[in-house]
Short mmCIF file of C-alpha atoms and ligand atoms in Angstrom, two decimals:
data_model
loop_
_atom_site.label_atom_id
_atom_site.label_comp_id
_atom_site.label_asym_id
_atom_site.label_seq_id
_atom_site.Cartn_x
_atom_site.Cartn_y
_atom_site.Cartn_z
CA UNK A 1 14.26 -45.91 40.16
CA UNK A 2 17.43 -45.34 38.24
CA UNK A 3 17.88 -42.06 36.56
CA UNK A 4 18.56 -41.97 32.87
CA UNK A 5 22.22 -41.17 32.49
CA UNK A 6 23.12 -39.54 29.18
CA UNK A 7 26.39 -41.46 29.15
CA UNK A 8 24.44 -44.71 29.14
CA UNK A 9 23.07 -43.98 25.62
CA UNK A 10 24.54 -46.61 23.33
CA UNK A 11 27.18 -45.14 21.03
CA UNK A 12 25.65 -47.16 18.18
CA UNK A 13 22.36 -45.22 18.56
CA UNK A 14 24.22 -41.95 18.04
CA UNK A 15 25.61 -43.25 14.77
CA UNK A 16 22.28 -44.41 13.41
CA UNK A 17 20.66 -40.95 12.98
CA UNK A 18 18.38 -41.42 9.97
CA UNK A 19 19.44 -39.44 6.86
CA UNK A 20 17.61 -36.09 6.72
CA UNK A 21 15.31 -35.57 3.74
CA UNK A 22 16.77 -33.16 1.17
CA UNK A 23 15.76 -29.62 2.13
CA UNK A 24 13.64 -27.87 -0.52
CA UNK A 25 15.24 -24.53 -1.42
CA UNK A 26 13.16 -21.80 0.18
CA UNK A 27 11.44 -24.14 2.63
CA UNK A 28 12.84 -22.19 5.57
CA UNK A 29 10.87 -19.07 4.62
CA UNK A 30 7.86 -18.86 6.90
CA UNK A 31 4.63 -19.71 5.15
CA UNK A 32 2.81 -16.36 5.20
CA UNK A 33 2.31 -15.66 1.48
CA UNK A 34 0.36 -17.70 -1.04
CA UNK A 35 2.86 -16.46 -3.61
CA UNK A 36 3.09 -17.21 -7.31
CA UNK A 37 5.71 -19.68 -8.59
CA UNK A 38 8.12 -17.18 -10.13
CA UNK A 39 11.41 -15.73 -8.92
CA UNK A 40 11.95 -12.29 -10.43
CA UNK A 41 15.61 -11.58 -10.91
CA UNK A 42 16.01 -8.21 -12.64
CA UNK A 43 14.09 -5.34 -14.15
CA UNK A 44 14.34 -2.45 -16.54
CA UNK A 45 11.64 0.20 -16.83
CA UNK A 46 8.27 -1.54 -16.80
CA UNK A 47 9.73 -4.95 -17.68
CA UNK A 48 10.95 -7.69 -15.35
CA UNK A 49 12.77 -10.96 -16.05
CA UNK A 50 12.60 -14.12 -13.96
CA UNK A 51 15.48 -16.48 -13.20
CA UNK A 52 14.74 -18.46 -16.37
CA UNK A 53 14.88 -15.34 -18.54
CA UNK A 54 11.11 -15.08 -19.14
CA UNK A 55 9.88 -11.51 -19.47
CA UNK A 56 6.93 -9.81 -17.70
CA UNK A 57 5.14 -6.50 -18.20
CA UNK A 58 4.75 -4.92 -14.78
CA UNK A 59 1.17 -3.91 -14.00
CA UNK A 60 1.69 -4.01 -10.22
CA UNK A 61 4.94 -2.16 -9.37
CA UNK A 62 5.47 -4.41 -6.35
CA UNK A 63 2.08 -3.20 -5.01
CA UNK A 64 2.49 0.51 -5.78
CA UNK A 65 6.11 0.59 -4.65
CA UNK A 66 8.28 0.78 -7.78
CA UNK A 67 7.14 4.27 -8.70
CA UNK A 68 9.93 4.75 -11.28
CA UNK A 69 9.78 1.20 -12.57
CA UNK A 70 12.96 -0.86 -12.30
CA UNK A 71 16.57 0.18 -12.62
CA UNK A 72 15.85 3.87 -13.15
CA UNK A 73 19.36 5.25 -13.77
CA UNK A 74 18.87 8.29 -11.54
CA UNK A 75 17.53 6.27 -8.60
CA UNK A 76 20.23 3.61 -9.00
CA UNK A 77 22.96 6.27 -9.05
CA UNK A 78 21.53 8.11 -6.04
CA UNK A 79 21.30 4.93 -3.96
CA UNK A 80 24.83 3.83 -4.95
CA UNK A 81 26.27 7.26 -4.18
CA UNK A 82 24.51 7.45 -0.81
CA UNK A 83 25.45 3.86 0.12
CA UNK A 84 29.09 4.82 -0.39
CA UNK A 85 28.71 7.98 1.73
CA UNK A 86 26.46 7.01 4.65
CA UNK A 87 23.71 4.39 4.91
CA UNK A 88 22.69 4.85 8.53
CA UNK A 89 23.73 7.21 11.27
CA UNK A 90 20.94 7.21 13.94
CA UNK A 91 18.32 9.61 15.19
CA UNK A 92 20.69 10.20 18.12
CA UNK A 93 22.16 12.74 15.67
CA UNK A 94 20.60 15.16 13.21
CA UNK A 95 20.03 13.68 9.75
CA UNK A 96 20.41 16.26 6.97
CA UNK A 97 18.63 14.25 4.27
CA UNK A 98 15.70 13.67 6.66
CA UNK A 99 15.38 17.44 7.12
CA UNK A 100 15.50 18.01 3.35
CA UNK A 101 12.90 15.31 2.69
CA UNK A 102 10.59 16.68 5.41
CA UNK A 103 10.82 20.14 3.80
CA UNK A 104 9.95 18.61 0.43
CA UNK A 105 6.95 16.64 1.73
CA UNK A 106 5.70 19.71 3.60
CA UNK A 107 5.93 21.73 0.38
CA UNK A 108 4.12 19.09 -1.70
CA UNK A 109 1.32 18.58 0.82
CA UNK A 110 1.00 22.07 2.29
CA UNK A 111 1.36 20.42 5.71
CA UNK A 112 3.83 21.14 8.51
CA UNK A 113 5.84 18.29 9.99
CA UNK A 114 6.99 14.77 9.20
CA UNK A 115 7.96 11.72 11.25
CA UNK A 116 9.89 9.04 9.33
CA UNK A 117 9.63 5.28 9.77
CA UNK A 118 10.00 2.20 7.56
CA UNK A 119 6.66 0.91 6.34
CA UNK A 120 2.99 1.64 5.89
CA UNK A 121 1.83 0.08 9.12
CA UNK A 122 4.44 2.02 11.05
CA UNK A 123 3.24 5.27 9.50
CA UNK A 124 -0.29 4.29 10.53
CA UNK A 125 0.81 3.37 14.06
CA UNK A 126 2.31 6.83 14.36
CA UNK A 127 -0.96 8.34 13.13
CA UNK A 128 -2.96 6.35 15.71
CA UNK A 129 -0.61 7.44 18.47
CA UNK A 130 -0.94 11.08 17.38
CA UNK A 131 -4.74 10.76 17.50
CA UNK A 132 -4.79 9.17 20.95
CA UNK A 133 -2.38 11.69 22.44
CA UNK A 134 -4.28 14.54 20.78
CA UNK A 135 -7.30 13.25 22.71
CA UNK A 136 -5.47 12.85 26.01
CA UNK A 137 -4.03 16.35 25.65
CA UNK A 138 -7.66 17.55 25.51
CA UNK A 139 -8.70 15.59 28.60
CA UNK A 140 -10.31 12.66 26.78
CA UNK A 141 -9.32 9.57 28.80
CA UNK A 142 -10.65 6.99 26.30
CA UNK A 143 -10.14 8.47 22.84
CA UNK A 144 -11.87 6.72 19.94
CA UNK A 145 -10.95 6.73 16.26
CA UNK A 146 -13.45 6.29 13.43
CA UNK A 147 -12.42 3.65 10.88
CA UNK A 148 -14.14 2.13 7.83
CA UNK A 149 -15.65 -1.05 6.46
CA UNK A 150 -13.15 -2.77 4.13
CA UNK A 151 -10.29 -0.53 5.26
CA UNK A 152 -6.74 -1.83 5.23
CA UNK A 153 -4.16 -0.17 7.45
CA UNK A 154 -1.60 -2.92 8.09
CA UNK A 155 -0.91 -6.05 10.09
CA UNK A 156 0.43 -4.92 13.46
CA UNK A 157 -1.96 -5.53 16.34
CA UNK A 158 -3.23 -1.92 16.34
CA UNK A 159 -3.40 -1.50 12.55
CA UNK A 160 -5.10 -4.86 12.02
CA UNK A 161 -7.65 -3.73 14.60
CA UNK A 162 -8.23 -0.59 12.52
CA UNK A 163 -8.48 -2.72 9.38
CA UNK A 164 -12.02 -3.67 8.31
CA UNK A 165 -11.36 -7.23 7.19
CA UNK A 166 -12.05 -10.19 9.49
CA UNK A 167 -9.59 -12.36 7.52
CA UNK A 168 -6.77 -10.04 8.61
CA UNK A 169 -7.97 -10.05 12.25
CA UNK A 170 -8.91 -13.69 12.75
CA UNK A 171 -6.66 -15.52 15.20
CA UNK A 172 -5.13 -12.33 16.57
CA UNK A 173 -7.83 -11.27 18.99
CA UNK A 174 -8.21 -9.53 21.38
CA UNK A 175 -8.29 -6.55 19.07
CA UNK A 176 -7.10 -3.15 20.23
CA UNK A 177 -10.12 -1.18 21.52
CA UNK A 178 -10.92 2.41 20.70
CA UNK A 179 -12.18 2.08 17.12
CA UNK A 180 -15.66 2.93 15.85
CA UNK A 181 -16.47 1.57 12.38
CA UNK A 182 -18.63 3.22 9.73
CA UNK A 183 -19.46 2.55 6.05
CA UNK A 184 -17.63 4.46 3.31
CA UNK A 185 -19.26 7.45 1.61
CA UNK A 186 -22.12 7.74 4.13
CA UNK A 187 -21.91 11.13 5.84
CA UNK A 188 -25.08 10.38 7.83
CA UNK A 189 -23.32 7.50 9.60
CA UNK A 190 -20.50 9.84 10.61
CA UNK A 191 -22.93 12.53 11.83
CA UNK A 192 -24.56 9.83 13.95
CA UNK A 193 -21.15 9.02 15.47
CA UNK A 194 -20.73 12.72 16.32
CA UNK A 195 -23.98 12.60 18.29
CA UNK A 196 -23.40 9.27 20.03
CA UNK A 197 -19.65 9.08 20.75
CA UNK A 198 -18.21 12.01 22.70
CA UNK A 199 -14.79 10.27 22.88
CA UNK A 200 -14.12 10.42 19.16
CA UNK A 201 -10.92 12.31 18.33
CA UNK A 202 -10.17 11.38 14.71
CA UNK A 203 -11.50 9.98 11.44
CA UNK A 204 -9.08 7.62 9.69
CA UNK A 205 -9.59 6.48 6.10
CA UNK A 206 -7.89 5.76 2.78
CA UNK A 207 -8.64 8.32 0.05
CA UNK A 208 -8.99 5.30 -2.24
CA UNK A 209 -9.22 1.94 -0.50
CA UNK A 210 -6.60 -0.29 -2.10
CA UNK A 211 -6.81 -3.74 -0.51
CA UNK A 212 -10.52 -2.99 -0.02
CA UNK A 213 -11.10 -3.26 -3.78
CA UNK A 214 -10.11 0.14 -5.26
CA UNK A 215 -13.00 1.92 -3.57
CA UNK A 216 -12.66 5.71 -3.66
CA UNK A 217 -13.92 8.04 -0.99
CA UNK A 218 -16.04 10.38 -3.12
CA UNK A 219 -14.90 13.98 -3.52
CA UNK A 220 -18.11 15.31 -1.90
CA UNK A 221 -17.69 12.85 0.95
CA UNK A 222 -14.10 13.98 1.64
CA UNK A 223 -15.26 17.59 1.66
CA UNK A 224 -18.08 16.72 4.03
CA UNK A 225 -15.81 14.86 6.46
CA UNK A 226 -13.34 17.75 6.42
CA UNK A 227 -16.15 20.11 7.43
CA UNK A 228 -17.44 17.74 10.12
CA UNK A 229 -13.93 17.23 11.55
CA UNK A 230 -13.46 21.01 11.74
CA UNK A 231 -16.79 21.41 13.46
CA UNK A 232 -16.13 18.59 15.98
CA UNK A 233 -12.43 19.28 16.60
CA UNK A 234 -11.56 15.82 15.18
CA UNK A 235 -8.37 15.07 13.29
CA UNK A 236 -8.85 14.00 9.68
CA UNK A 237 -6.26 11.29 9.03
CA UNK A 238 -5.95 10.10 5.42
CA UNK A 239 -3.96 6.92 4.77
CA UNK A 240 -2.19 7.62 1.46
CA UNK A 241 0.18 4.66 1.79
CA UNK A 242 -1.06 3.16 -1.48
CA UNK A 243 -2.82 5.97 -3.36
CA UNK A 244 -0.27 8.72 -2.60
CA UNK A 245 2.97 9.77 -4.35
CA UNK A 246 1.53 10.68 -7.72
CA UNK A 247 -0.33 7.47 -8.44
CA UNK A 248 -3.70 9.10 -9.12
CA UNK A 249 -2.26 12.05 -11.07
CA UNK A 250 -1.92 14.35 -8.07
CA UNK A 251 0.76 14.05 -5.40
CA UNK A 252 -1.85 12.85 -2.93
CA UNK A 253 -5.25 11.42 -3.83
CA UNK A 254 -7.14 13.64 -1.35
CA UNK A 255 -5.98 16.68 -3.36
CA UNK A 256 -8.65 15.83 -5.95
CA UNK A 257 -11.16 16.99 -3.31
CA UNK A 258 -9.31 20.25 -2.67
CA UNK A 259 -9.03 19.47 1.04
CA UNK A 260 -6.13 18.85 3.42
CA UNK A 261 -5.94 16.20 6.12
CA UNK A 262 -4.44 16.83 9.55
CA UNK A 263 -2.45 13.61 9.41
CA UNK A 264 -1.27 11.70 6.34
CA UNK A 265 0.62 8.37 6.48
CA UNK A 266 2.75 7.57 3.42
CA UNK A 267 4.97 4.64 2.48
CA UNK A 268 4.83 2.31 -0.52
CA UNK A 269 5.88 4.46 -3.50
CA UNK A 270 7.79 7.14 -1.59
CA UNK A 271 11.35 5.88 -2.13
CA UNK A 272 10.85 3.92 -5.35
CA UNK A 273 11.37 0.54 -3.66
CA UNK A 274 13.64 1.32 -0.72
CA UNK A 275 11.65 0.71 2.48
CA UNK A 276 10.37 3.95 4.03
CA UNK A 277 7.31 5.27 5.80
CA UNK A 278 6.34 8.77 6.82
CA UNK A 279 3.54 10.44 8.68
CA UNK A 280 2.92 14.03 7.65
CA UNK A 281 0.97 16.26 10.04
CA UNK A 282 -0.48 19.74 10.08
CA UNK A 283 -1.46 22.33 12.68
CA UNK A 284 -2.19 20.97 16.17
CA UNK A 285 -1.54 17.37 15.03
CA UNK A 286 2.01 18.36 14.04
CA UNK A 287 2.72 19.49 17.62
CA UNK A 288 1.35 16.46 19.49
CA UNK A 289 4.59 14.50 19.79
CA UNK A 290 7.47 15.72 21.89
CA UNK A 291 10.83 14.11 22.63
CA UNK A 292 10.34 10.59 23.99
CA UNK A 293 6.80 10.12 22.62
CA UNK A 294 7.79 8.20 19.52
CA UNK A 295 10.86 6.91 17.73
CA UNK A 296 12.45 4.23 15.59
CA UNK A 297 15.98 2.98 14.96
CA UNK A 298 15.96 2.82 11.17
CA UNK A 299 13.37 5.50 10.38
CA UNK A 300 14.56 8.36 8.21
CA UNK A 301 18.00 6.95 7.59
CA UNK A 302 20.13 8.71 4.96
CA UNK A 303 19.83 5.93 2.37
CA UNK A 304 16.03 5.80 2.42
CA UNK A 305 15.69 9.59 2.50
CA UNK A 306 18.07 10.02 -0.43
CA UNK A 307 16.11 7.42 -2.43
CA UNK A 308 12.87 9.27 -1.61
CA UNK A 309 14.28 12.67 -2.57
CA UNK A 310 15.50 11.30 -5.89
CA UNK A 311 12.17 9.55 -6.54
CA UNK A 312 10.24 12.79 -5.90
CA UNK A 313 12.57 14.80 -8.08
CA UNK A 314 12.33 12.31 -10.97
CA UNK A 315 8.52 12.46 -10.66
CA UNK A 316 8.79 16.22 -11.15
CA UNK A 317 11.43 16.22 -13.90
CA UNK A 318 9.70 13.52 -15.94
CA UNK A 319 6.19 14.98 -15.39
CA UNK A 320 4.96 11.69 -13.96
CA UNK A 321 1.82 13.14 -12.35
CA UNK A 322 0.52 14.16 -15.76
CA UNK A 323 1.75 10.85 -17.16
CA UNK A 324 -0.10 8.83 -14.49
CA UNK A 325 -3.32 10.65 -15.27
CA UNK A 326 -2.93 10.36 -19.03
CA UNK A 327 -1.77 6.74 -19.16
CA UNK A 328 -4.41 5.79 -16.59
CA UNK A 329 -7.00 7.27 -18.96
CA UNK A 330 -5.58 5.20 -21.82
CA UNK A 331 -6.00 1.99 -19.82
CA UNK A 332 -9.47 2.98 -18.65
CA UNK A 333 -10.68 3.74 -22.14
CA UNK A 334 -9.55 0.30 -23.32
CA UNK A 335 -11.41 -1.23 -20.36
CA UNK A 336 -14.59 0.79 -20.96
CA UNK A 337 -14.58 0.00 -24.67
CA UNK A 338 -13.81 -3.71 -24.31
CA UNK A 339 -15.28 -4.72 -20.97
CA UNK A 340 -18.11 -2.46 -19.87
CA UNK A 341 -20.77 -4.46 -21.68
CA UNK A 342 -19.29 -7.89 -20.89
CA UNK A 343 -21.52 -10.03 -18.65
CA UNK A 344 -19.72 -10.70 -15.38
CA UNK A 345 -17.94 -7.31 -15.30
CA UNK A 346 -19.65 -5.28 -12.56
CA UNK A 347 -17.58 -2.11 -12.40
CA UNK A 348 -14.43 -0.38 -13.65
CA UNK A 349 -13.07 2.16 -11.17
CA UNK A 350 -10.14 4.04 -9.71
CA UNK A 351 -8.08 7.01 -10.78
CA UNK A 352 -4.82 7.44 -12.69
CA UNK A 353 -2.67 4.34 -12.31
CA UNK A 354 -4.74 2.83 -9.51
CA UNK A 355 -7.43 0.85 -11.29
CA UNK A 356 -9.80 -1.99 -10.50
CA UNK A 357 -12.18 -4.16 -12.50
CA UNK A 358 -14.81 -5.74 -10.29
CA UNK A 359 -16.08 -9.09 -11.51
CA UNK A 360 -19.22 -10.93 -10.44
CA UNK A 361 -17.30 -14.00 -9.31
CA UNK A 362 -14.04 -14.77 -7.46
CA UNK A 363 -11.11 -14.57 -9.87
CA UNK A 364 -8.06 -15.34 -7.75
CA UNK A 365 -6.54 -17.46 -10.56
CA UNK A 366 -6.20 -14.51 -12.99
CA UNK A 367 -2.77 -13.39 -11.69
CA UNK A 368 -1.38 -16.90 -12.20
CA UNK A 369 -2.83 -17.17 -15.68
CA UNK A 370 -1.44 -13.71 -16.46
CA UNK A 371 2.10 -15.01 -15.94
CA UNK A 372 1.51 -17.28 -18.96
CA UNK A 373 -0.23 -14.57 -20.99
CA UNK A 374 1.71 -15.13 -24.21
CA UNK A 375 4.67 -17.12 -25.45
CA UNK A 376 6.75 -13.92 -25.48
CA UNK A 377 5.84 -12.38 -22.13
CA UNK A 378 3.66 -12.56 -19.05
CA UNK A 379 1.69 -9.87 -17.23
CA UNK A 380 1.99 -8.97 -13.57
CA UNK A 381 -1.46 -8.10 -12.24
CA UNK A 382 -3.18 -8.68 -8.93
CA UNK A 383 -6.58 -9.49 -7.46
CA UNK A 384 -7.89 -7.98 -4.27
CA UNK A 385 -11.12 -8.64 -2.33
CA UNK A 386 -11.35 -11.95 -4.31
CA UNK A 387 -13.20 -10.33 -7.21
CA UNK A 388 -11.34 -7.15 -8.14
CA UNK A 389 -8.56 -7.28 -10.73
CA UNK A 390 -6.14 -4.57 -9.61
CA UNK A 391 -3.60 -2.58 -11.61
CA UNK A 392 -0.92 -0.39 -9.99
CA UNK A 393 1.69 0.04 -12.73
CA UNK A 394 4.89 2.09 -12.37
CA UNK A 395 4.30 5.79 -13.05
CA UNK A 396 6.89 5.69 -15.87
CA UNK A 397 4.69 3.47 -18.04
CA UNK A 398 4.13 4.94 -21.52
CA UNK A 399 1.02 4.80 -23.71
CA UNK A 400 2.20 1.88 -25.83
CA UNK A 401 3.06 -0.23 -22.79
CA UNK A 402 -0.22 0.76 -21.16
CA UNK A 403 -2.18 -0.35 -24.21
CA UNK A 404 -0.34 -3.70 -24.20
CA UNK A 405 -1.15 -4.13 -20.52
CA UNK A 406 -4.79 -3.10 -20.90
CA UNK A 407 -5.39 -5.33 -23.92
CA UNK A 408 -3.75 -8.21 -22.10
CA UNK A 409 -5.97 -7.74 -19.06
CA UNK A 410 -9.05 -7.51 -21.29
CA UNK A 411 -8.12 -10.81 -22.96
CA UNK A 412 -7.51 -12.51 -19.61
CA UNK A 413 -10.78 -11.26 -18.12
CA UNK A 414 -12.82 -12.20 -21.19
CA UNK A 415 -11.28 -15.66 -21.36
CA UNK A 416 -11.76 -16.21 -17.65
CA UNK A 417 -15.42 -15.15 -17.75
CA UNK A 418 -16.10 -17.20 -20.89
CA UNK A 419 -14.75 -20.33 -19.19
CA UNK A 420 -16.80 -19.60 -16.07
CA UNK A 421 -19.91 -19.27 -18.21
CA UNK A 422 -19.35 -22.62 -19.97
CA UNK A 423 -21.60 -25.33 -18.61
CA UNK A 424 -19.59 -27.88 -16.61
CA UNK A 425 -18.75 -31.03 -18.60
CA UNK A 426 -21.22 -33.80 -17.75
C1 PLP B 501 0.04 -1.49 2.13
C2 PLP B 501 -0.79 -0.63 2.97
C3 PLP B 501 -0.52 -0.47 4.34
C4 PLP B 501 0.52 -1.28 5.06
O1 PLP B 501 1.79 -1.03 4.58
P1 PLP B 501 3.00 -2.02 4.97
O2 PLP B 501 4.21 -1.31 4.44
O3 PLP B 501 2.72 -3.31 4.29
O4 PLP B 501 2.98 -2.13 6.44
C5 PLP B 501 -1.28 0.42 5.04
N1 PLP B 501 -2.25 1.15 4.46
C6 PLP B 501 -2.53 1.02 3.15
C7 PLP B 501 -3.61 1.87 2.55
C8 PLP B 501 -1.83 0.12 2.37
O5 PLP B 501 -2.13 -0.02 1.08
#
């Protein structure tokens, strides 16, 4: 047998490499999002423009991220100023802006300590680690955490295991063990867990499920879990990644129930669009981590912390909590007036600027149709759980813009349902 010698390859073969097909711009981005065919290029307030100059009214805020809308002069100036001074230093050293932001979050929540990271799932990972170590510190070798049907906590292996959606989990098994799942707003189910599962150390839920279809934990339910957690020595961990930072008209959605969690992950809206995550903790939960237990390279860097501090201070100066509540009411009253008696509309729910309209049938095409809403402008809206039209507008939206958005959504929903109802052409 002769061995293939690379030198024996005919030089002619090297020259006859077939021409490569033209590469589609963007084709090297991994295919993880079924995204809409629009490239947004710039924004101002609650308006965005795409690369072709078409205008859109923002009813989504980048999924509850752009708290102050787009191009807010104070946020832009703060980010530019901080970028010129210091973007990143490292948690090897003390970070002044991190200390200031932790003080601010402690003051707003009435809680004690903060760990900073870069996203929602990271904040939730930190919460899960706090819960497990809290258990181990109490001699529980196999700590378990109660999670919920339809919950969404992120897409890392641990947070997708905590998530209550098989579509998010499928293909990524084996799931992380140590979770016990219960239905939302059913205190009996949780009392049952208390009887049957001695290893439980924490209850972990969203105050309002976002990806789960804008499903609120009821005020009485939150109060009841707080009492049960106190009685059992469990940590109450409330994921405020989507519903927190003023969106519902209070700083944190659980505050409507007059309770406090032990652990509260935050992210999306906290720095107005600059990536950040934070887990806020209280009492014993705040003392679980020591040096070496947790860490991150980027977390709590000066740029992100400065953006968060400016975002929080604009929320205060521009009274955006009251605005979110008021403008949310404006949108809701349009929906109740125009949609509550429409066949095919099952429910209108949410609080402040976190609103959902549940339809009887899947409506995934509404966001695409919304882009073409009128000749003058499109609408940015979203659908979650296949059947829930979701609105998460920037907190700076005013009444007039809110009415435009609400009337647009009403028209889209009515038109969509009317077409669904039409008998199919023979
Ligand atoms: C978006 C979201 C997350 C995950 O946040 P990422 O920044 O995408 O990792 C976690 N929990 C809730 C409630 C969310 O809405």
